[in-house]
Each structure stands twice: as C-alpha cells, then as structure tokens.
Amino acid sequence: MSSKTVDSAKTRVALEKERVHRQGKQVTSGLTPIKAYLVAYNVLSATLWGYLLVLVLWFIATPRGTDPASSSTLFTRWLGLGSSGALPAPVYQAIEQLKGSYDFHGLGCLTKWTQTLAVMEVVHSLLGWVRSPVGTTAAQVASRLWTVWGVVEMSPETHTNPFFTTMLFAWSLTEVVRYSFYVTSLLGIDIPVLNYLRYTTFIPLYPLGAGSEALLSLSTLPPLSTLPILGDSFFALKPLASIIDSLPRSVRKALLSSTFGRALMWHMAKAGAAGKRAVKGGGEWGWMEYVKLVLFCGWPPALYVLYTHMLKQRKKFFAKGKTVGGANKAQ
C-alpha cells in the first residue's frame, strides 16, 4: 500500500472523527435546562408505564382457575342475561383470566399515581414548553383522571372487572411507545421502528383503551331498566317484540325455537319485572350515575375525533418522512 493511500485513509478517519465530535457538540449545546427536564420527565414516564406493562403481561400470563358459573360482568349483570349459559365457556374463561389485576403487586395503586403524574403535561403546555394545544391535552388528561379517580377508586367492584385489565394493557403499551418517541425526538435521534410504532399502534390500542374505559364506567351503573326517567313503558317486551316481528319469518321462528332465543326472552322479561319494582322503590340512580351515563354517551364522538386526528397525523408522518410537529414536540 502506498504512502499516499495511507495518508488518504488517515485523512478520512480524521474528518469522520471531527464530524462526529461536531455533531456531539451540537446536540449538547442544544440541551437547554427546559429540554433536559422534559427528557427526564419523559424517561421517567416511559419507565413507569413500562413497569406497569410488565406487570399487566405478567398478570395475564399467570394461570388462574376459572368458574363460569360465578362470572358476573357487564354482559351478565347490567344487561340481565344471567350468570351462565348466555356466553360460550371460552368467553367466560377469558373473562376470569382478566379479572382481579388491580391488586396484583399493587398494580391499581401504581396506575392511579402514574396517570396523575400526567397533570404535568398540562403544565408544560400552559408554559409553552411543548407545542401540544392546552385544551386537547387537558381534555385527554382529565378523561384518564376521571377514570382512575372518579370510576375505579370510587367503585371497588371495578377492581375485579376484566375491562380494567384490558384498559391498562392498552394504556401502558401506548404510553411506553409515546414517551419513548418524545425522548428520541427531543434528543434529535431518529429510530424508524419507534416512529412506525408511534403512528401505528394507536390503530388497535385507542379503541381497546377508550372502549374499556367506557365499558368499565358503564359497568358501575345500575341496570338501565332501573332508570327512573324511562317510565313503566320501557319494561314491557313490546320494543323487543317489535324487533323480533320485523325479522324474516324463518329467522324469527329459528330464534324463538332456539335455546338462546328462549333464554333471552326469559331474562329480558325477568330483568324488566325487577327493574319495574326498583323504579317504584326509588331506584339506585344518583347524580354521579347520571354523570357517568352522559360521559358514556359522549365517548363515541370523542373517540372519533381523536382517532381521525391521529389518522391524519399518521398520513402526514409517512408522507413527509419526519416527525409531525417538529422534533421538540414532547407532550
């Protein structure tokens, strides 16, 4: 090898070292106190949610005995469909497997305080440290806080509800990806896989998480048949009979002659009679129950707005091939 070739190689190495050194100085000089704090905050949040995700997966993977006859969930209690026979045995087994995660290694307690830490995101937005809109950030954080404090903590029966487990799984996985994405964005690090996850995992996780939130809240309400404002006409089987009469004759005959059809008619009639007695006795509905019902009705449009917004952001991201809103967005 000639001396000229060796000198050329040394020059390239020296230039590469200088470039790396200069790049490092640029990153260091750009790490202001506020940015350093935001990096630390997002690292802490990602770590806490990562720990919760590990606990949730551990809980789901832990074998537990199942008793289909003892299952009581939104489908059986709130709809009045009975405790067994209305759903297939595998469904009951899945329900049992997902019940009781709140008390698993302090999972519920850690969840409420980890989620409460997200109040700082509203503060960051108010101070102008991040580019996220204050209203949107506050609404999202308030929704989560209402779920953990207004629903889960105020209704102990939710601690064994399977929807708590599915909600927490969706939350924790989403937040691990989101906070990790913010950390890399603040540091100017581009990780294609993480970028892809940030704008893809929400597609199944948002409906799962928001749906679990809504159904968890709904499960704490008394049966709809006890809602006083509906009146006695609700408890008659006429609405159900009208639906059945509108079906084709062959379908109607098959439904009414099936075990499921007969069981459905029986349980609806039984629930209606019980609801009528409850209404005459005053019912169990208070202002908190009405608030939960109103919020539940507002859940579908809210999810639609958030979901379509994220779909637009995803389209922008993959179209431009860069971080949406700039690298300094760290909600």
JSON list of N, CA and C in Angstrom, two decimals, residues 146 217-218 221 229 285 287-301:
[
{"chain": "A", "resi": 146, "resn": "TRP", "atom": "N", "xyz": [-60.41, 11.07, 35.43]},
{"chain": "A", "resi": 146, "resn": "TRP", "atom": "CA", "xyz": [-61.78, 10.72, 35.82]},
{"chain": "A", "resi": 146, "resn": "TRP", "atom": "C", "xyz": [-61.92, 9.20, 35.93]},
{"chain": "A", "resi": 217, "resn": "SER", "atom": "N", "xyz": [-66.74, 2.15, 33.12]},
{"chain": "A", "resi": 217, "resn": "SER", "atom": "CA", "xyz": [-67.63, 3.11, 33.77]},
{"chain": "A", "resi": 217, "resn": "SER", "atom": "C", "xyz": [-69.07, 2.65, 33.70]},
{"chain": "A", "resi": 218, "resn": "LEU", "atom": "N", "xyz": [-69.47, 2.13, 32.55]},
{"chain": "A", "resi": 218, "resn": "LEU", "atom": "CA", "xyz": [-70.84, 1.66, 32.36]},
{"chain": "A", "resi": 218, "resn": "LEU", "atom": "C", "xyz": [-71.17, 0.51, 33.31]},
{"chain": "A", "resi": 221, "resn": "LEU", "atom": "N", "xyz": [-72.82, 1.26, 36.71]},
{"chain": "A", "resi": 221, "resn": "LEU", "atom": "CA", "xyz": [-74.18, 1.79, 36.76]},
{"chain": "A", "resi": 221, "resn": "LEU", "atom": "C", "xyz": [-75.19, 0.71, 37.11]},
{"chain": "A", "resi": 229, "resn": "ILE", "atom": "N", "xyz": [-86.28, 7.80, 34.64]},
{"chain": "A", "resi": 229, "resn": "ILE", "atom": "CA", "xyz": [-86.86, 8.66, 33.62]},
{"chain": "A", "resi": 229, "resn": "ILE", "atom": "C", "xyz": [-87.46, 7.88, 32.45]},
{"chain": "A", "resi": 285, "resn": "TRP", "atom": "N", "xyz": [-80.31, 5.40, 41.18]},
{"chain": "A", "resi": 285, "resn": "TRP", "atom": "CA", "xyz": [-79.66, 6.42, 40.36]},
{"chain": "A", "resi": 285, "resn": "TRP", "atom": "C", "xyz": [-79.51, 7.72, 41.13]},
{"chain": "A", "resi": 287, "resn": "TRP", "atom": "N", "xyz": [-76.81, 11.56, 41.19]},
{"chain": "A", "resi": 287, "resn": "TRP", "atom": "CA", "xyz": [-76.20, 12.49, 40.23]},
{"chain": "A", "resi": 287, "resn": "TRP", "atom": "C", "xyz": [-74.94, 11.91, 39.61]},
{"chain": "A", "resi": 288, "resn": "MET", "atom": "N", "xyz": [-74.17, 11.12, 40.40]},
{"chain": "A", "resi": 288, "resn": "MET", "atom": "CA", "xyz": [-72.94, 10.54, 39.87]},
{"chain": "A", "resi": 288, "resn": "MET", "atom": "C", "xyz": [-73.24, 9.54, 38.76]},
{"chain": "A", "resi": 289, "resn": "GLU", "atom": "N", "xyz": [-74.31, 8.76, 38.93]},
{"chain": "A", "resi": 289, "resn": "GLU", "atom": "CA", "xyz": [-74.68, 7.78, 37.90]},
{"chain": "A", "resi": 289, "resn": "GLU", "atom": "C", "xyz": [-75.10, 8.48, 36.61]},
{"chain": "A", "resi": 290, "resn": "TYR", "atom": "N", "xyz": [-75.81, 9.59, 36.75]},
{"chain": "A", "resi": 290, "resn": "TYR", "atom": "CA", "xyz": [-76.22, 10.33, 35.56]},
{"chain": "A", "resi": 290, "resn": "TYR", "atom": "C", "xyz": [-75.00, 10.93, 34.84]},
{"chain": "A", "resi": 291, "resn": "VAL", "atom": "N", "xyz": [-74.03, 11.41, 35.60]},
{"chain": "A", "resi": 291, "resn": "VAL", "atom": "CA", "xyz": [-72.80, 11.95, 35.01]},
{"chain": "A", "resi": 291, "resn": "VAL", "atom": "C", "xyz": [-72.09, 10.87, 34.21]},
{"chain": "A", "resi": 292, "resn": "LYS", "atom": "N", "xyz": [-71.98, 9.67, 34.80]},
{"chain": "A", "resi": 292, "resn": "LYS", "atom": "CA", "xyz": [-71.32, 8.56, 34.11]},
{"chain": "A", "resi": 292, "resn": "LYS", "atom": "C", "xyz": [-72.05, 8.20, 32.83]},
{"chain": "A", "resi": 293, "resn": "LEU", "atom": "N", "xyz": [-73.38, 8.21, 32.88]},
{"chain": "A", "resi": 293, "resn": "LEU", "atom": "CA", "xyz": [-74.16, 7.86, 31.70]},
{"chain": "A", "resi": 293, "resn": "LEU", "atom": "C", "xyz": [-73.97, 8.89, 30.59]},
{"chain": "A", "resi": 294, "resn": "VAL", "atom": "N", "xyz": [-73.95, 10.18, 30.96]},
{"chain": "A", "resi": 294, "resn": "VAL", "atom": "CA", "xyz": [-73.75, 11.24, 29.97]},
{"chain": "A", "resi": 294, "resn": "VAL", "atom": "C", "xyz": [-72.36, 11.12, 29.34]},
{"chain": "A", "resi": 295, "resn": "LEU", "atom": "N", "xyz": [-71.35, 10.88, 30.18]},
{"chain": "A", "resi": 295, "resn": "LEU", "atom": "CA", "xyz": [-69.99, 10.75, 29.67]},
{"chain": "A", "resi": 295, "resn": "LEU", "atom": "C", "xyz": [-69.86, 9.53, 28.76]},
{"chain": "A", "resi": 296, "resn": "PHE", "atom": "N", "xyz": [-70.58, 8.47, 29.11]},
{"chain": "A", "resi": 296, "resn": "PHE", "atom": "CA", "xyz": [-70.55, 7.28, 28.26]},
{"chain": "A", "resi": 296, "resn": "PHE", "atom": "C", "xyz": [-71.13, 7.59, 26.88]},
{"chain": "A", "resi": 297, "resn": "CYS", "atom": "N", "xyz": [-72.21, 8.35, 26.85]},
{"chain": "A", "resi": 297, "resn": "CYS", "atom": "CA", "xyz": [-72.83, 8.71, 25.58]},
{"chain": "A", "resi": 297, "resn": "CYS", "atom": "C", "xyz": [-71.92, 9.61, 24.76]},
{"chain": "A", "resi": 298, "resn": "GLY", "atom": "N", "xyz": [-71.05, 10.38, 25.45]},
{"chain": "A", "resi": 298, "resn": "GLY", "atom": "CA", "xyz": [-70.13, 11.24, 24.73]},
{"chain": "A", "resi": 298, "resn": "GLY", "atom": "C", "xyz": [-68.87, 10.57, 24.29]},
{"chain": "A", "resi": 299, "resn": "TRP", "atom": "N", "xyz": [-68.69, 9.30, 24.71]},
{"chain": "A", "resi": 299, "resn": "TRP", "atom": "CA", "xyz": [-67.46, 8.58, 24.38]},
{"chain": "A", "resi": 299, "resn": "TRP", "atom": "C", "xyz": [-67.30, 8.31, 22.88]},
{"chain": "A", "resi": 300, "resn": "PRO", "atom": "N", "xyz": [-68.32, 7.82, 22.16]},
{"chain": "A", "resi": 300, "resn": "PRO", "atom": "CA", "xyz": [-68.12, 7.53, 20.72]},
{"chain": "A", "resi": 300, "resn": "PRO", "atom": "C", "xyz": [-67.69, 8.74, 19.90]},
{"chain": "A", "resi": 301, "resn": "PRO", "atom": "N", "xyz": [-68.36, 9.91, 20.02]},
{"chain": "A", "resi": 301, "resn": "PRO", "atom": "CA", "xyz": [-67.89, 11.05, 19.22]},
{"chain": "A", "resi": 301, "resn": "PRO", "atom": "C", "xyz": [-66.49, 11.53, 19.61]}
]
